[in-house]
Amino acid sequence: MQNESGVRGRTRRAILAAAASALARDRAATLADIAEAAGVGRSTLHRYFADREELMNAVVEDSLTVISRSIDEAALGQGPPLEGMRRLVAAMLDVADRLMFLWGDPRVLEAFDKSSPGEDGSGAAPQSVVDLIERGQAEGVFDPEVSADWIQNVLWAVVYTGVEQVEKGLMPRHGVYATVVRTFENGIRVHAP
């Protein structure tokens, strides 16, 4: 991702955010749709990105960066593992459009130009997430009978489902955090009081 400041940087970031949002909701969104969502003209969009493929690669790279930054800001290594996991859920919900864009269609990451510096295109979670899960398992907070990878994938699935429910209008945005945390922490069975 290029480091740009000022108006050019803000415009580029607005285009990337609008593209992630528009494409998360409609994979067939046109460049004109994305330009409109970003509040720029199509000619402006083309000054930043020559074609759809270049834009898609930039949106994938930017989305991976935004998600990674959000996870870093959640400070997963601080405090008890359960609190760290709750901060992680909040961090993921804060970048919901980016998650929906990246993982809503597996072809997005498959098509990503893996030659981009600093990104492998895998969408793999940062080591801090795995470390948090393993620390929680060692402290008896998370089930040690399943792998950290399993727990991580269950977490991503529950977060994704929560975001998807909000997008479909089946759950209010303000209620998704509590539902995701409750489902992840308690599973789906009813617990005795």
CSV table of C-alpha atoms in Angstrom, one decimal:
chain,number,residue,atom,x,y,z
A,1,MET,CA,0.0,0.0,0.0
A,2,GLN,CA,1.3,3.4,-0.9
A,3,ASN,CA,1.8,5.9,1.8
A,4,GLU,CA,0.1,9.1,0.7
A,5,SER,CA,-0.9,12.1,2.8
A,6,GLY,CA,-3.0,15.1,2.2
A,7,VAL,CA,-5.9,15.2,-0.3
A,8,ARG,CA,-4.5,12.5,-2.5
A,9,GLY,CA,-4.1,10.1,0.4
A,10,ARG,CA,-7.6,10.9,1.8
A,11,THR,CA,-9.1,10.4,-1.7
A,12,ARG,CA,-7.3,7.1,-2.2
A,13,ARG,CA,-8.4,5.8,1.2
A,14,ALA,CA,-12.0,6.9,0.5
A,15,ILE,CA,-12.0,5.0,-2.8
A,16,LEU,CA,-10.6,1.9,-1.1
A,17,ALA,CA,-13.1,2.0,1.8
A,18,ALA,CA,-16.0,2.6,-0.6
A,19,ALA,CA,-14.9,-0.2,-2.9
A,20,ALA,CA,-14.6,-2.6,0.0
A,21,SER,CA,-18.1,-1.6,1.2
A,22,ALA,CA,-19.7,-1.7,-2.2
A,23,LEU,CA,-18.1,-5.0,-3.2
A,24,ALA,CA,-19.0,-6.6,0.1
A,25,ARG,CA,-22.6,-5.9,-0.7
A,26,ASP,CA,-22.6,-6.5,-4.4
A,27,ARG,CA,-19.7,-8.4,-6.1
A,28,ALA,CA,-20.9,-7.1,-9.4
A,29,ALA,CA,-20.6,-3.4,-8.4
A,30,THR,CA,-19.2,-1.4,-11.3
A,31,LEU,CA,-16.4,1.1,-11.2
A,32,ALA,CA,-19.1,3.8,-11.6
A,33,ASP,CA,-20.9,2.4,-8.6
A,34,ILE,CA,-17.6,2.5,-6.6
A,35,ALA,CA,-16.8,6.0,-7.7
A,36,GLU,CA,-20.3,7.2,-6.7
A,37,ALA,CA,-20.0,5.4,-3.3
A,38,ALA,CA,-16.6,7.2,-2.8
A,39,GLY,CA,-18.1,10.5,-3.8
A,40,VAL,CA,-15.7,10.9,-6.7
A,41,GLY,CA,-16.1,11.0,-10.4
A,42,ARG,CA,-15.2,7.9,-12.5
A,43,SER,CA,-12.3,9.9,-14.1
A,44,THR,CA,-10.9,10.5,-10.6
A,45,LEU,CA,-11.1,6.8,-9.7
A,46,HIS,CA,-9.2,6.0,-12.9
A,47,ARG,CA,-6.4,8.5,-12.0
A,48,TYR,CA,-5.9,6.3,-8.9
A,49,PHE,CA,-6.6,2.9,-10.4
A,50,ALA,CA,-6.2,2.2,-14.1
A,51,ASP,CA,-8.6,-0.8,-14.1
A,52,ARG,CA,-10.8,-3.1,-12.0
A,53,GLU,CA,-8.0,-5.6,-11.4
A,54,GLU,CA,-5.6,-2.9,-10.1
A,55,LEU,CA,-8.4,-1.6,-7.8
A,56,MET,CA,-9.3,-5.1,-6.6
A,57,ASN,CA,-5.6,-5.8,-5.7
A,58,ALA,CA,-5.4,-2.5,-3.9
A,59,VAL,CA,-8.6,-3.1,-2.0
A,60,VAL,CA,-7.5,-6.6,-0.9
A,61,GLU,CA,-4.1,-5.3,0.2
A,62,ASP,CA,-5.7,-2.3,2.0
A,63,SER,CA,-8.3,-4.5,3.7
A,64,LEU,CA,-5.7,-6.9,5.0
A,65,THR,CA,-3.8,-3.9,6.4
A,66,VAL,CA,-6.9,-2.4,8.0
A,67,ILE,CA,-7.8,-5.7,9.6
A,68,SER,CA,-4.3,-6.3,10.8
A,69,ARG,CA,-4.1,-2.8,12.3
A,70,SER,CA,-7.5,-3.3,14.0
A,71,ILE,CA,-6.2,-6.5,15.6
A,72,ASP,CA,-3.0,-4.9,16.7
A,73,GLU,CA,-4.9,-2.0,18.3
A,74,ALA,CA,-7.0,-4.6,20.3
A,75,ALA,CA,-3.8,-5.3,22.3
A,76,LEU,CA,-4.5,-9.0,22.5
A,77,GLY,CA,-1.4,-9.7,24.6
A,78,GLN,CA,-2.7,-7.5,27.5
A,79,GLY,CA,-4.9,-8.6,30.3
A,80,PRO,CA,-6.8,-11.9,30.7
A,81,PRO,CA,-7.4,-14.0,27.5
A,82,LEU,CA,-11.2,-13.7,27.7
A,83,GLU,CA,-10.9,-9.9,27.7
A,84,GLY,CA,-8.5,-10.0,24.8
A,85,MET,CA,-10.9,-12.2,22.9
A,86,ARG,CA,-13.7,-9.8,23.5
A,87,ARG,CA,-11.5,-6.9,22.3
A,88,LEU,CA,-10.7,-9.0,19.2
A,89,VAL,CA,-14.4,-9.5,18.5
A,90,ALA,CA,-15.0,-5.7,18.8
A,91,ALA,CA,-12.0,-5.0,16.5
A,92,MET,CA,-13.4,-7.4,13.9
A,93,LEU,CA,-16.8,-5.9,14.0
A,94,ASP,CA,-15.3,-2.4,13.6
A,95,VAL,CA,-13.9,-3.6,10.2
A,96,ALA,CA,-17.0,-5.5,9.2
A,97,ASP,CA,-17.0,-4.3,5.6
A,98,ARG,CA,-13.5,-5.4,5.1
A,99,LEU,CA,-14.2,-8.8,6.5
A,100,MET,CA,-17.3,-9.2,4.2
A,101,PHE,CA,-15.3,-8.1,1.2
A,102,LEU,CA,-12.4,-10.5,1.8
A,103,TRP,CA,-14.2,-13.6,3.1
A,104,GLY,CA,-17.6,-13.2,1.4
A,105,ASP,CA,-16.2,-14.7,-1.8
A,106,PRO,CA,-13.2,-17.1,-1.6
A,107,ARG,CA,-12.2,-16.0,-5.1
A,108,VAL,CA,-11.2,-12.6,-3.9
A,109,LEU,CA,-8.1,-13.8,-2.0
A,110,GLU,CA,-7.4,-16.4,-4.6
A,111,ALA,CA,-7.2,-13.8,-7.3
A,112,PHE,CA,-5.1,-11.4,-5.3
A,113,ASP,CA,-1.8,-10.5,-6.8
A,114,LYS,CA,0.5,-12.3,-4.3
A,115,SER,CA,3.5,-10.4,-5.5
A,116,SER,CA,2.5,-7.4,-3.6
A,117,PRO,CA,5.1,-6.6,-1.0
A,118,GLY,CA,4.3,-7.5,2.6
A,119,GLU,CA,1.2,-9.6,1.9
A,120,ASP,CA,1.0,-13.2,1.1
A,121,GLY,CA,-2.6,-13.0,0.0
A,122,SER,CA,-3.6,-15.8,2.4
A,123,GLY,CA,-5.7,-13.7,4.7
A,124,ALA,CA,-4.2,-15.7,7.6
A,125,ALA,CA,-4.7,-14.3,11.0
A,126,PRO,CA,-1.8,-12.5,12.7
A,127,GLN,CA,0.3,-14.5,15.1
A,128,SER,CA,-1.2,-12.4,18.0
A,129,VAL,CA,-4.6,-14.1,17.5
A,130,VAL,CA,-3.0,-17.6,17.7
A,131,ASP,CA,-0.9,-16.5,20.7
A,132,LEU,CA,-4.1,-15.3,22.5
A,133,ILE,CA,-5.9,-18.6,21.9
A,134,GLU,CA,-2.9,-20.7,23.0
A,135,ARG,CA,-2.5,-18.5,26.1
A,136,GLY,CA,-6.2,-18.9,26.9
A,137,GLN,CA,-5.9,-22.7,26.4
A,138,ALA,CA,-2.8,-22.8,28.8
A,139,GLU,CA,-4.7,-20.8,31.4
A,140,GLY,CA,-7.8,-23.1,31.1
A,141,VAL,CA,-10.1,-20.4,29.6
A,142,PHE,CA,-10.4,-21.9,26.1
A,143,ASP,CA,-10.9,-25.6,25.4
A,144,PRO,CA,-7.5,-27.3,25.2
A,145,GLU,CA,-9.1,-30.4,23.6
A,146,VAL,CA,-9.4,-28.6,20.2
A,147,SER,CA,-6.7,-26.9,18.2
A,148,ALA,CA,-6.0,-23.2,18.2
A,149,ASP,CA,-6.8,-23.3,14.5
A,150,TRP,CA,-10.2,-24.7,15.2
A,151,ILE,CA,-11.0,-22.1,17.8
A,152,GLN,CA,-9.8,-19.3,15.5
A,153,ASN,CA,-12.0,-20.6,12.6
A,154,VAL,CA,-15.0,-20.9,14.8
A,155,LEU,CA,-14.5,-17.3,16.0
A,156,TRP,CA,-14.2,-16.0,12.4
A,157,ALA,CA,-17.3,-18.0,11.4
A,158,VAL,CA,-19.4,-16.5,14.3
A,159,VAL,CA,-18.1,-13.0,13.7
A,160,TYR,CA,-18.8,-13.3,9.9
A,161,THR,CA,-22.3,-14.7,10.7
A,162,GLY,CA,-23.1,-11.8,13.0
A,163,VAL,CA,-22.0,-9.3,10.3
A,164,GLU,CA,-24.0,-11.1,7.7
A,165,GLN,CA,-27.1,-11.0,9.9
A,166,VAL,CA,-26.7,-7.3,10.3
A,167,GLU,CA,-26.3,-6.8,6.6
A,168,LYS,CA,-29.5,-8.8,5.9
A,169,GLY,CA,-31.4,-6.7,8.4
A,170,LEU,CA,-32.0,-9.7,10.7
A,171,MET,CA,-30.1,-8.3,13.7
A,172,PRO,CA,-29.6,-4.7,14.8
A,173,ARG,CA,-26.0,-3.5,14.5
A,174,HIS,CA,-25.9,-2.5,18.2
A,175,GLY,CA,-26.8,-6.1,19.2
A,176,VAL,CA,-24.3,-8.0,17.2
A,177,TYR,CA,-21.3,-7.7,19.6
A,178,ALA,CA,-23.2,-9.2,22.5
A,179,THR,CA,-24.6,-12.0,20.4
A,180,VAL,CA,-21.2,-12.9,18.8
A,181,VAL,CA,-19.5,-13.0,22.2
A,182,ARG,CA,-22.3,-14.9,23.9
A,183,THR,CA,-22.4,-17.5,21.1
A,184,PHE,CA,-18.6,-17.9,21.0
A,185,GLU,CA,-18.2,-18.1,24.7
A,186,ASN,CA,-21.2,-20.3,25.5
A,187,GLY,CA,-21.8,-22.3,22.3
A,188,ILE,CA,-25.4,-22.9,21.5
A,189,ARG,CA,-26.7,-25.1,24.3
A,190,VAL,CA,-28.7,-23.7,27.2
A,191,HIS,CA,-26.7,-23.5,30.4
A,192,ALA,CA,-28.2,-24.1,33.8
A,193,PRO,CA,-28.4,-20.9,35.9
